[in-house]
CSV table of N, CA and C in Angstrom, one decimal:
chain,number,residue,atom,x,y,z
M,1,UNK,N,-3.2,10.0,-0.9
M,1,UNK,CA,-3.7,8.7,-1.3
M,1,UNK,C,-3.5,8.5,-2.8
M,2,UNK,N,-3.8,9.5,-3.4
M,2,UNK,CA,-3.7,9.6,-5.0
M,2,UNK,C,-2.2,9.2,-6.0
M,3,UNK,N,-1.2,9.5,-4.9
M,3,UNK,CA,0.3,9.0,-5.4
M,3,UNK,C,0.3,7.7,-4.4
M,4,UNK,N,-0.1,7.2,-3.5
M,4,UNK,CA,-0.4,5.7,-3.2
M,4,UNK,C,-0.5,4.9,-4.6
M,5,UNK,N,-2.1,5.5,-5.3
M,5,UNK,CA,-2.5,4.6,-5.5
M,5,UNK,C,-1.7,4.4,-7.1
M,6,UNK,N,-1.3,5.4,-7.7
M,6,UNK,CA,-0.4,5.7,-9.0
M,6,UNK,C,0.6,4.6,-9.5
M,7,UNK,N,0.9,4.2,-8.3
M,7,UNK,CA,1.8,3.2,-8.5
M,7,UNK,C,3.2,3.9,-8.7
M,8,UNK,N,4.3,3.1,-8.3
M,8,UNK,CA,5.9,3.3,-8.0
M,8,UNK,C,6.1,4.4,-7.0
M,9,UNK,N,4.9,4.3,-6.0
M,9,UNK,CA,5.8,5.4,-4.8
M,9,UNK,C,6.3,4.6,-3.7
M,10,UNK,N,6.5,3.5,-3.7
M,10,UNK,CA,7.5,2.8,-3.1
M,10,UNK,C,8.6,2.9,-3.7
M,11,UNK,N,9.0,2.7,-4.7
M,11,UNK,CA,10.2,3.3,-5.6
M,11,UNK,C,10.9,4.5,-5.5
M,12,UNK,N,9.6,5.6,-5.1
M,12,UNK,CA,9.9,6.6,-5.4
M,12,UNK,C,11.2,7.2,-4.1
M,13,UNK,N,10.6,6.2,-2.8
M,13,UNK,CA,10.7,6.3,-1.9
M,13,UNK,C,11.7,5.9,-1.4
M,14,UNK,N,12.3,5.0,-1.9
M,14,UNK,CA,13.4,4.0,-1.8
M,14,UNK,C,14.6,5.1,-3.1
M,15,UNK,N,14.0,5.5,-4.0
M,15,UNK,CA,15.3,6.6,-4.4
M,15,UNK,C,15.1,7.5,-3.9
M,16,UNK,N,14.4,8.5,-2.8
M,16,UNK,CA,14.6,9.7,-2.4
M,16,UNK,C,15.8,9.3,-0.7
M,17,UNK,N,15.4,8.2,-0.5
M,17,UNK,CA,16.5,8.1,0.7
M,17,UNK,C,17.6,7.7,0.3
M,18,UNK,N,17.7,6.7,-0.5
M,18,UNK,CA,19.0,6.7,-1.8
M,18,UNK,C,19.5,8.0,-2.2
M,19,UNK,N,19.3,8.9,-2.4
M,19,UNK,CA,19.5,10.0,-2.7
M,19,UNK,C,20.1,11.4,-1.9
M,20,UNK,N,19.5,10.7,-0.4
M,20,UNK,CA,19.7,11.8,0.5
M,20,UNK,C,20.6,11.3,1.6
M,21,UNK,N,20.5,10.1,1.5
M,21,UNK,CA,21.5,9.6,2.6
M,21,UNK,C,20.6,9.3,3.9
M,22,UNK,N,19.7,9.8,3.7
M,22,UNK,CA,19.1,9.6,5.3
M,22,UNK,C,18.4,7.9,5.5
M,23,UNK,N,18.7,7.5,6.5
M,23,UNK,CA,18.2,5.8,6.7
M,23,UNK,C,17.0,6.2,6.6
M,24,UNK,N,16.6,5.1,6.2
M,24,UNK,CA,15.0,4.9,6.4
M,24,UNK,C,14.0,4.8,7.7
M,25,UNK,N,14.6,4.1,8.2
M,25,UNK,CA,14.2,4.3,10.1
M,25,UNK,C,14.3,5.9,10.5
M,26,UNK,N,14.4,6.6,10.3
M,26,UNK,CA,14.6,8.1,10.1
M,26,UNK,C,13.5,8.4,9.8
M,27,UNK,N,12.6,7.9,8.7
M,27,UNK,CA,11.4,8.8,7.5
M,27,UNK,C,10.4,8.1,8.0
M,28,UNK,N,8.9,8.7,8.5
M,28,UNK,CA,7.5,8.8,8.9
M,28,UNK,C,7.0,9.6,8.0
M,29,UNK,N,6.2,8.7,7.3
M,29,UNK,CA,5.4,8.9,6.0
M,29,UNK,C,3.9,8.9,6.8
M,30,UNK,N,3.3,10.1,7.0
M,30,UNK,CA,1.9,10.6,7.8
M,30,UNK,C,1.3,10.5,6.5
M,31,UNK,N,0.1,9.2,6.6
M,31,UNK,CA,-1.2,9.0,5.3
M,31,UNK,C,-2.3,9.6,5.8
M,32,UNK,N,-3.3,10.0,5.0
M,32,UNK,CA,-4.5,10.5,5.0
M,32,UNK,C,-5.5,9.1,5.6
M,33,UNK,N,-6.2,9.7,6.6
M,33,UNK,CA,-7.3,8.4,7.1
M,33,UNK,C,-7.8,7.7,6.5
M,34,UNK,N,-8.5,8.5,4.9
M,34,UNK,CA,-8.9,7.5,3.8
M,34,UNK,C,-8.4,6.6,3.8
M,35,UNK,N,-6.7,6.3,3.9
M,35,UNK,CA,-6.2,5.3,3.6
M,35,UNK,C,-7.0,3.9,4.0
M,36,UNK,N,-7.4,3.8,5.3
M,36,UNK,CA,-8.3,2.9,6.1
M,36,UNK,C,-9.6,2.5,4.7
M,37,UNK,N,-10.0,3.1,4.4
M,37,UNK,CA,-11.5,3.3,3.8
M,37,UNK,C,-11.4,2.4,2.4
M,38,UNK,N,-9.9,2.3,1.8
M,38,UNK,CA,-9.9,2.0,0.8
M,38,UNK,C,-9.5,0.6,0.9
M,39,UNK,N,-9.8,-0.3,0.0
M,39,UNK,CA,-9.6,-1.9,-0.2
M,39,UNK,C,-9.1,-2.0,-1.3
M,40,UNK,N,-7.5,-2.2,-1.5
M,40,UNK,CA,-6.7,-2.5,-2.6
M,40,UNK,C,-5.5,-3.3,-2.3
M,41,UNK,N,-5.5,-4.5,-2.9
M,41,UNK,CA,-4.3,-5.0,-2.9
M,41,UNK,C,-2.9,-4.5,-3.1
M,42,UNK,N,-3.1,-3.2,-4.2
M,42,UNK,CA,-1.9,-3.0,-4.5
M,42,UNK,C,-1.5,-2.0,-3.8
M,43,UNK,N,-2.8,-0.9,-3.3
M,43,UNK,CA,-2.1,-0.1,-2.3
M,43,UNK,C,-1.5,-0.8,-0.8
M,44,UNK,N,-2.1,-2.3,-0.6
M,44,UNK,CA,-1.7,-2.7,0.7
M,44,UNK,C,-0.4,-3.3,0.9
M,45,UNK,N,0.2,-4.2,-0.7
M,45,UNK,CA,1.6,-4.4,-1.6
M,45,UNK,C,2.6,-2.8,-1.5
M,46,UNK,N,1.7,-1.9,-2.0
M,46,UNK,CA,2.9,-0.4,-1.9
M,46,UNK,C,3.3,-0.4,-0.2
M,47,UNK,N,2.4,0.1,1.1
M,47,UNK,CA,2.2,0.3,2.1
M,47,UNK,C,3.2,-0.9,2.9
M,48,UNK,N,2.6,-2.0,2.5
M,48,UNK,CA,3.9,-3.2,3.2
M,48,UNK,C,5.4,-3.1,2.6
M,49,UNK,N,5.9,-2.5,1.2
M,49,UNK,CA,7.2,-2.2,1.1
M,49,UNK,C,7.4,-1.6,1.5
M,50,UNK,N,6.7,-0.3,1.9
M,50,UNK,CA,7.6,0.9,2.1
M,50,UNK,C,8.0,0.2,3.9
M,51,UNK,N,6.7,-0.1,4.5
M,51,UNK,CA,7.2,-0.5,5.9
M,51,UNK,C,8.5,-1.4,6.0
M,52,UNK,N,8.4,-2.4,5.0
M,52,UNK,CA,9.6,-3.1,5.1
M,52,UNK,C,10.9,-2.8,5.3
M,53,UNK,N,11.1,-1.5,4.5
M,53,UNK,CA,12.4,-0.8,4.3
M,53,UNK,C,12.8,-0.4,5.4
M,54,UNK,N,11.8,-0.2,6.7
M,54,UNK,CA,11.9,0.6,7.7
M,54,UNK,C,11.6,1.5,7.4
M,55,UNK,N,10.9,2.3,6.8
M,55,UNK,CA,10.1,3.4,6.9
M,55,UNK,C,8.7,3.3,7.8
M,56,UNK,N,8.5,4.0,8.4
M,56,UNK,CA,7.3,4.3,9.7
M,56,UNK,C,6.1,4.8,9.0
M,57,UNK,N,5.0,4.8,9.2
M,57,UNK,CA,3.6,4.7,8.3
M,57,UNK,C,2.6,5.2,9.7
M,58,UNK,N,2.1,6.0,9.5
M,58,UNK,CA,1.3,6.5,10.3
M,58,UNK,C,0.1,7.0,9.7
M,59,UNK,N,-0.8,7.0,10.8
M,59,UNK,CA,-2.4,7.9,10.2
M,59,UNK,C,-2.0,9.4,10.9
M,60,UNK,N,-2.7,10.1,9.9
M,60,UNK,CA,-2.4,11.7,10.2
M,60,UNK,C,-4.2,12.1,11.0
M,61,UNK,N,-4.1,13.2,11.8
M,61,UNK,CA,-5.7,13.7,11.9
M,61,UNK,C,-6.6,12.3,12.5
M,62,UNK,N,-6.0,11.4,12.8
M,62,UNK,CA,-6.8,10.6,13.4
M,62,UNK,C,-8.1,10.6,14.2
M,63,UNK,N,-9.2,10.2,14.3
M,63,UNK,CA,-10.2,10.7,14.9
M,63,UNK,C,-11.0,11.4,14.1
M,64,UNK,N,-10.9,12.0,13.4
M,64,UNK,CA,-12.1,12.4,12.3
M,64,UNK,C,-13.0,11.7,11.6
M,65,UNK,N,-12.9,10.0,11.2
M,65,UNK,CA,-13.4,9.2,10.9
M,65,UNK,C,-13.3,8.0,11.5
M,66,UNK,N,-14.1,8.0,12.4
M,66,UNK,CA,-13.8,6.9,13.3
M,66,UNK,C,-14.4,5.1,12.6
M,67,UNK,N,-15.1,5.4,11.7
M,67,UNK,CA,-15.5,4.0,11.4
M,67,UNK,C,-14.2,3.0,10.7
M,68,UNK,N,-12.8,4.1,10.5
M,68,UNK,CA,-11.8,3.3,9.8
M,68,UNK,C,-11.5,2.3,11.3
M,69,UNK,N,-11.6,2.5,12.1
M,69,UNK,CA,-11.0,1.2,13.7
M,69,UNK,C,-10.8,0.3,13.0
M,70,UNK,N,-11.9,-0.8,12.7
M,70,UNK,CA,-11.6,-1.8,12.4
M,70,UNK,C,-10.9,-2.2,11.2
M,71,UNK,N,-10.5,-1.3,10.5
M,71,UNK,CA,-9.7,-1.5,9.4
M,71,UNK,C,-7.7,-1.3,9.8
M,72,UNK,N,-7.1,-0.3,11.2
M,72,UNK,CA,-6.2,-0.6,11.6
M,72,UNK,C,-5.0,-1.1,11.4
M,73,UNK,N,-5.7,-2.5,11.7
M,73,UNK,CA,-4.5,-3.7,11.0
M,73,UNK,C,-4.3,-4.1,9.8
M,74,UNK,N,-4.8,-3.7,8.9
M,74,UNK,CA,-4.8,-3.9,7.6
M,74,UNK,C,-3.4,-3.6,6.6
M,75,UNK,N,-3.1,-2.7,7.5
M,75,UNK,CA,-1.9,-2.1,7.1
M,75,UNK,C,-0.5,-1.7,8.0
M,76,UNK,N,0.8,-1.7,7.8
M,76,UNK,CA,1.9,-1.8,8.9
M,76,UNK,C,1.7,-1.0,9.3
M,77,UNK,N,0.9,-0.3,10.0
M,77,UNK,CA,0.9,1.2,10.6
M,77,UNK,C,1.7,1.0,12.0
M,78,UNK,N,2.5,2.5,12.5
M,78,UNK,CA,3.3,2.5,13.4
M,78,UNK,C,3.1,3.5,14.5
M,79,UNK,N,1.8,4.5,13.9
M,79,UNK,CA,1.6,5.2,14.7
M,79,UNK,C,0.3,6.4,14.4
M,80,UNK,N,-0.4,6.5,15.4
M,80,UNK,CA,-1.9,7.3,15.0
M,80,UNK,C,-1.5,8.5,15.3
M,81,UNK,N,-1.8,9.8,14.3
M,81,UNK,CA,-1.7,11.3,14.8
M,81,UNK,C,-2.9,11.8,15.6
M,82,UNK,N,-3.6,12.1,16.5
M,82,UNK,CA,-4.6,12.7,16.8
M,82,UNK,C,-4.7,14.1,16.0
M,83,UNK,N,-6.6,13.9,16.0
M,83,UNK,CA,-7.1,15.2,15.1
M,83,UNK,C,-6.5,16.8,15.9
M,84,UNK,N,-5.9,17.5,15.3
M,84,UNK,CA,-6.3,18.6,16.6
M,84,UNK,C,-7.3,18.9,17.2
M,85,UNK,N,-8.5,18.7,16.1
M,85,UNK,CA,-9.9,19.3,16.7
M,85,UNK,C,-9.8,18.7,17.8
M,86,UNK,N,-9.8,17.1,17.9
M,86,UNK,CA,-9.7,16.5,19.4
M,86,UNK,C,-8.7,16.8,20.2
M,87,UNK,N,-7.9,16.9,19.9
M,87,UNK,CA,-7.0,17.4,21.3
M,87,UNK,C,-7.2,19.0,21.7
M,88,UNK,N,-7.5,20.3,20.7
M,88,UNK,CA,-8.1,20.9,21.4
M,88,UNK,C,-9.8,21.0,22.7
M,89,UNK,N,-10.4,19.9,22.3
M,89,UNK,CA,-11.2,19.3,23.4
M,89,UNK,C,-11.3,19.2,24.3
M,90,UNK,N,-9.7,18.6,24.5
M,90,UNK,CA,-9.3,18.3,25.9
M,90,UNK,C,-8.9,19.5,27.0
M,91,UNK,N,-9.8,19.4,28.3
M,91,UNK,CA,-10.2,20.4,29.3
M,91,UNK,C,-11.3,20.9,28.8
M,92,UNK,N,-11.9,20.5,27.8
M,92,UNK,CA,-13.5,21.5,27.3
M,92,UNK,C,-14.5,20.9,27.3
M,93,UNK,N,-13.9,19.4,27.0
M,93,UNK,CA,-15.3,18.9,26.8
M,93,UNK,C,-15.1,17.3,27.1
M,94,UNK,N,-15.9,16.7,27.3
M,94,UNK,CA,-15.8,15.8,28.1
M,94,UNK,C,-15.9,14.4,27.2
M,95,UNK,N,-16.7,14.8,25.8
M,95,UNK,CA,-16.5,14.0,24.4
M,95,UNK,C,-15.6,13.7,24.2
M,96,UNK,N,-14.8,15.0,23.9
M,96,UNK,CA,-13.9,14.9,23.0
M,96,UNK,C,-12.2,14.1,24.2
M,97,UNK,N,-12.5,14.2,25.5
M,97,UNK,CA,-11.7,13.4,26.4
M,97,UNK,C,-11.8,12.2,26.7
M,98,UNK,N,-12.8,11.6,26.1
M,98,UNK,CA,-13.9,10.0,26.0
M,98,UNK,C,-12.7,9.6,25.0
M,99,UNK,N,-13.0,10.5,23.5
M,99,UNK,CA,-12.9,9.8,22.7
M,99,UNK,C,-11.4,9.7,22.6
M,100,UNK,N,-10.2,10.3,22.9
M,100,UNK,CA,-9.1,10.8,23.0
M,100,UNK,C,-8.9,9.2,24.1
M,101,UNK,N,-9.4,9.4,25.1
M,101,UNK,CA,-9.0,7.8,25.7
M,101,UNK,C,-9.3,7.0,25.3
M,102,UNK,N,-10.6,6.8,24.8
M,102,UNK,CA,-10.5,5.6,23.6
M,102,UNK,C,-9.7,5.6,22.9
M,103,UNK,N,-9.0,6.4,22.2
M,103,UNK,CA,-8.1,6.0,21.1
M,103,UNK,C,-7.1,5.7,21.6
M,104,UNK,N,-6.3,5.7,22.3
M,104,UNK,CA,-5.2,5.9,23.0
M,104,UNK,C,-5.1,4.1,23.8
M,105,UNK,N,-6.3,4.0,24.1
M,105,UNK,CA,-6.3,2.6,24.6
M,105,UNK,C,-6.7,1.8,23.5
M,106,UNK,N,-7.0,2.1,21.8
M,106,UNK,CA,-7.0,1.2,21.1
M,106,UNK,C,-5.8,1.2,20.9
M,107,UNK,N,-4.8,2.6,20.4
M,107,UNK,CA,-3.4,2.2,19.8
M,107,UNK,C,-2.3,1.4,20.5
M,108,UNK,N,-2.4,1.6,22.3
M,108,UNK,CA,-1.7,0.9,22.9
M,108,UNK,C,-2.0,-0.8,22.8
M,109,UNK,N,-3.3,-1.1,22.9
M,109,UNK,CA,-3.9,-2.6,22.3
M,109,UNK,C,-3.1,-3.2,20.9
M,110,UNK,N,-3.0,-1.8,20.2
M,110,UNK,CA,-2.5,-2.2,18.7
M,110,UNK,C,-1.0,-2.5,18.3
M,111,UNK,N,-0.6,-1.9,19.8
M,111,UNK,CA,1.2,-2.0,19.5
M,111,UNK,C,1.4,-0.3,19.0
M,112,UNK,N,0.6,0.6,19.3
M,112,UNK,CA,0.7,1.5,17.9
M,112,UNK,C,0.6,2.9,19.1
M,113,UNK,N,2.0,3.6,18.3
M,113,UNK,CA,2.1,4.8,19.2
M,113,UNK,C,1.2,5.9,19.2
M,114,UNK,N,0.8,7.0,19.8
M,114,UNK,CA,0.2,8.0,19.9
M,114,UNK,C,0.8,9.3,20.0
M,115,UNK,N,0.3,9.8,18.9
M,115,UNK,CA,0.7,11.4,18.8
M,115,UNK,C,-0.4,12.8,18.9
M,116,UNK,N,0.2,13.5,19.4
M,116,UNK,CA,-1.2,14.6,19.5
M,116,UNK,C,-0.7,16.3,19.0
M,117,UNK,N,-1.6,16.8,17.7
M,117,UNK,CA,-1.2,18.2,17.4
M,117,UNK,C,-1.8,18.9,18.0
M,118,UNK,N,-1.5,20.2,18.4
M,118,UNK,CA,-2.3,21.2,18.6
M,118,UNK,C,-2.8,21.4,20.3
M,119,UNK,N,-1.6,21.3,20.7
M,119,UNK,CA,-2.0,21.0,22.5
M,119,UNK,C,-1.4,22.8,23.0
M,120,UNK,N,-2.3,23.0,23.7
M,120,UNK,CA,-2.1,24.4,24.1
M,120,UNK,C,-2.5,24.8,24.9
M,121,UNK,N,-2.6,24.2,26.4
M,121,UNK,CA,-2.6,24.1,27.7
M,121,UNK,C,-1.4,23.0,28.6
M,122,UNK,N,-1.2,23.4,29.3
M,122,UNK,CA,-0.8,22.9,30.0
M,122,UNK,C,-1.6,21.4,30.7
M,123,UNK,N,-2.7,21.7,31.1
M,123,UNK,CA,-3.7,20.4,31.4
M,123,UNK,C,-4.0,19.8,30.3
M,124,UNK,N,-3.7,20.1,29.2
M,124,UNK,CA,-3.8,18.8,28.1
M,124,UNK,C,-2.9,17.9,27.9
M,125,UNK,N,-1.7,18.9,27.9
M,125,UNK,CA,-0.3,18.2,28.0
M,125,UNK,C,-0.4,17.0,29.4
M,126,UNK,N,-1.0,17.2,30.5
M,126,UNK,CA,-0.7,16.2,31.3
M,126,UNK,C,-2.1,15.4,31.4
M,127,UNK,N,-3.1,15.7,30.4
M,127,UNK,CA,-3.9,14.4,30.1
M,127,UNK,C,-3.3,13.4,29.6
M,128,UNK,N,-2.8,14.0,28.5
M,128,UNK,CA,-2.2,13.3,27.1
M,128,UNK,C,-1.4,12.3,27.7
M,129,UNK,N,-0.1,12.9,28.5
M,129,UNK,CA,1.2,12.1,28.8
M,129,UNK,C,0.3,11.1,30.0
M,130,UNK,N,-0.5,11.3,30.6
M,130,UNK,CA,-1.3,10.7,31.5
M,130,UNK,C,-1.7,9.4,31.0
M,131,UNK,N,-1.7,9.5,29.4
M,131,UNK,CA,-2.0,8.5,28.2
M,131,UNK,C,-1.1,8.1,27.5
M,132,UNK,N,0.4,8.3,27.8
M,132,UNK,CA,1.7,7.8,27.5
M,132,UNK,C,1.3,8.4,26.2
M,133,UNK,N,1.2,9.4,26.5
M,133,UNK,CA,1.0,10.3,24.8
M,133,UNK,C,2.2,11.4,24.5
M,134,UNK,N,3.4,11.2,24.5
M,134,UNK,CA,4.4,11.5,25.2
M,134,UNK,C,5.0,12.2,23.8
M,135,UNK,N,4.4,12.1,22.7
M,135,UNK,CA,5.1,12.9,21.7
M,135,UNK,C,4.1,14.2,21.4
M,136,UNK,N,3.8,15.4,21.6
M,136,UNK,CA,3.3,16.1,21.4
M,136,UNK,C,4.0,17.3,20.3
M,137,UNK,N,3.2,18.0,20.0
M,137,UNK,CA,3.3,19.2,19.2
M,137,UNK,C,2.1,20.9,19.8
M,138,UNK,N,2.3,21.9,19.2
M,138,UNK,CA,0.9,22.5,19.2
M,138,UNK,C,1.9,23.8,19.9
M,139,UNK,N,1.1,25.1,20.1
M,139,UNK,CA,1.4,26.2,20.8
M,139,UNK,C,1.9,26.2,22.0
M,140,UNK,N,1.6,25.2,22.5
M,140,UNK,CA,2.2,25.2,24.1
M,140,UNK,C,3.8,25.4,24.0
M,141,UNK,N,4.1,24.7,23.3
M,141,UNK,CA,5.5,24.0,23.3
M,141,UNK,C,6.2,25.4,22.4
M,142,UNK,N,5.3,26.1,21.1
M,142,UNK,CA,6.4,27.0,21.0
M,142,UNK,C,5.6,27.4,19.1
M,143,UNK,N,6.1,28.4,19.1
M,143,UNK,CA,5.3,28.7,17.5
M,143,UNK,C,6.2,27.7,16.3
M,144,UNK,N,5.4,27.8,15.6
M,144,UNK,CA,5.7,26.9,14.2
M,144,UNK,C,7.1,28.3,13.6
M,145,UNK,N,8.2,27.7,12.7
M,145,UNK,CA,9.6,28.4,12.6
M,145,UNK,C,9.8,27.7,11.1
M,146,UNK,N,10.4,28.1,10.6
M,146,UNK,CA,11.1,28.3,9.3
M,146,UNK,C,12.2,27.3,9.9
M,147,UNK,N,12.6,26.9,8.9
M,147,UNK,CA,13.9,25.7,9.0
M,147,UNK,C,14.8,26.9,9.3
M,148,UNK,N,15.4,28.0,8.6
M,148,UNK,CA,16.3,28.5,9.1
M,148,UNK,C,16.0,29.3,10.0
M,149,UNK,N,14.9,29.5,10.7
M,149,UNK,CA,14.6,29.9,12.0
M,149,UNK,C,14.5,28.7,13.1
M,150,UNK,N,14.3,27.4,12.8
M,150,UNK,CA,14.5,26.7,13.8
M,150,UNK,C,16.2,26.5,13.8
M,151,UNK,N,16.7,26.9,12.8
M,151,UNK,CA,18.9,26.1,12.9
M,151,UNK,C,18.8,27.5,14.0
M,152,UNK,N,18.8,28.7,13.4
M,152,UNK,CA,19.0,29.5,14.1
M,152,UNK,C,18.9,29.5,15.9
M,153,UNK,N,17.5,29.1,16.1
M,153,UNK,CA,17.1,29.0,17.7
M,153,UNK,C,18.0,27.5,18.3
M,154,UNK,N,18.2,26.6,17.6
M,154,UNK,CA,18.8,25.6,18.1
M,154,UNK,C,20.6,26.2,18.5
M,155,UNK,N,21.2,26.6,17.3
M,155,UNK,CA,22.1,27.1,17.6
M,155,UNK,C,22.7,28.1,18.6
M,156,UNK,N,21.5,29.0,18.9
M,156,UNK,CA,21.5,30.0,20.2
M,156,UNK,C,21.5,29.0,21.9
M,157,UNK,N,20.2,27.8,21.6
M,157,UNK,CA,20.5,27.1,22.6
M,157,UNK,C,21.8,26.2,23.2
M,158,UNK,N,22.2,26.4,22.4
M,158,UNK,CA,23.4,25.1,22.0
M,158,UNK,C,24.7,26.0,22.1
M,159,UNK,N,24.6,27.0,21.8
M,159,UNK,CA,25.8,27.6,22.0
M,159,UNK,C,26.5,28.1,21.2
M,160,UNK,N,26.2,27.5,19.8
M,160,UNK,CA,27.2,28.1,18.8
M,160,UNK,C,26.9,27.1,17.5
M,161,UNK,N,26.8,28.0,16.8
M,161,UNK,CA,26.3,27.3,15.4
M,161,UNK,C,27.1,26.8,14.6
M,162,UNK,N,28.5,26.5,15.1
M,162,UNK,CA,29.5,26.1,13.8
M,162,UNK,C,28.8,23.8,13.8
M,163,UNK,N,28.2,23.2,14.7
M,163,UNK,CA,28.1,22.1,14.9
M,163,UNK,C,26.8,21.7,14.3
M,164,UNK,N,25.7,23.1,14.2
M,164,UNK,CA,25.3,22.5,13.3
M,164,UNK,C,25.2,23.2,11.6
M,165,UNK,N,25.1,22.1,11.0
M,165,UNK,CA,25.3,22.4,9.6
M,165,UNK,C,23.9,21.6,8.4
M,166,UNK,N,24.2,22.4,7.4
M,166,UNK,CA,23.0,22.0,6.8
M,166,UNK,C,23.5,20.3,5.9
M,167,UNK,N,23.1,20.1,5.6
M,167,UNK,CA,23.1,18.5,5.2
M,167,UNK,C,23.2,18.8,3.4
M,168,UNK,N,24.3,18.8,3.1
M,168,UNK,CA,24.0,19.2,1.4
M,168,UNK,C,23.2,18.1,0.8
């Protein structure tokens, strides 16, 4: 939030993809939920450039503060992260599966995609997708890896590492 509010990180952002080559439709910039909390023109001026560019804007940890809701639209948001604490809930507790469908039927209301960390069952995974929650992360799926431990495991699946390469 603190380089939001600094001013020129839309700038900053527009020369790092300038820089790297990578489109902007590519880059999801995950904000802190505060963001909701705060009332500033100029952070809602930074937030609408960067969307403009086609860069993706998301809340990270979603569900931790639930009184931002009605603040939402305020901003081009493209997509909500669920908290893990909530998504580890799911299969435990019957709260935290309330609140997980609530959210899930505010984002689809909102136009706004749903993501979920920290899934590590199998019955969560098919709550979630149950809730077109279809982008997941977490232990289920596989331990967290080093970049050059994830080239490496891709390349063993794939067959041969000469196709992929690192991006100078």
């Amino acid at each position: 939030v603190e380089q939001l509010m600094r001013g020129g990180f839309a700038e900053r952002v527009t020369a790092a993809l300038r820089t790297s080559g990578l489109p902007a439709t590519r880059l999801e910039l995950d904000l802190d939920e505060k963001v909701l909390s705060i009332d500033s023109p100029s952070l809602s001026t930074t937030l609408a450039r960067i969307a403009a560019s086609g860069v993706r804007l998301s809340i990270d940890d979603f569900g931790r503060g639930l009184s931002s809701i009605p603040r939402l639209r305020r901003h081009p948001l493209a997509a909500l992260k669920l908290d893990p604490a909530l998504v580890r809930g799911v299969g435990r507790s019957e709260d935290s599966e309330a609140i997980v469908e609530a959210i899930s039927a505010l984002a689809a209301t909102l136009g706004l995609e749903i993501y979920a960390r920290g899934v590590e069952a199998k019955g969560q995974q098919a709550f979630l997708c149950a809730l077109d929650c279809h982008l997941q992360q977490g232990p289920l799926f596989g331990r967290p890896l080093t970049a050059r431990a994830f080239v490496e495991s891709i390349a063993a699946t794939t067959g041969g590492g000469d196709r992929l390469r690192r991006h100078p």
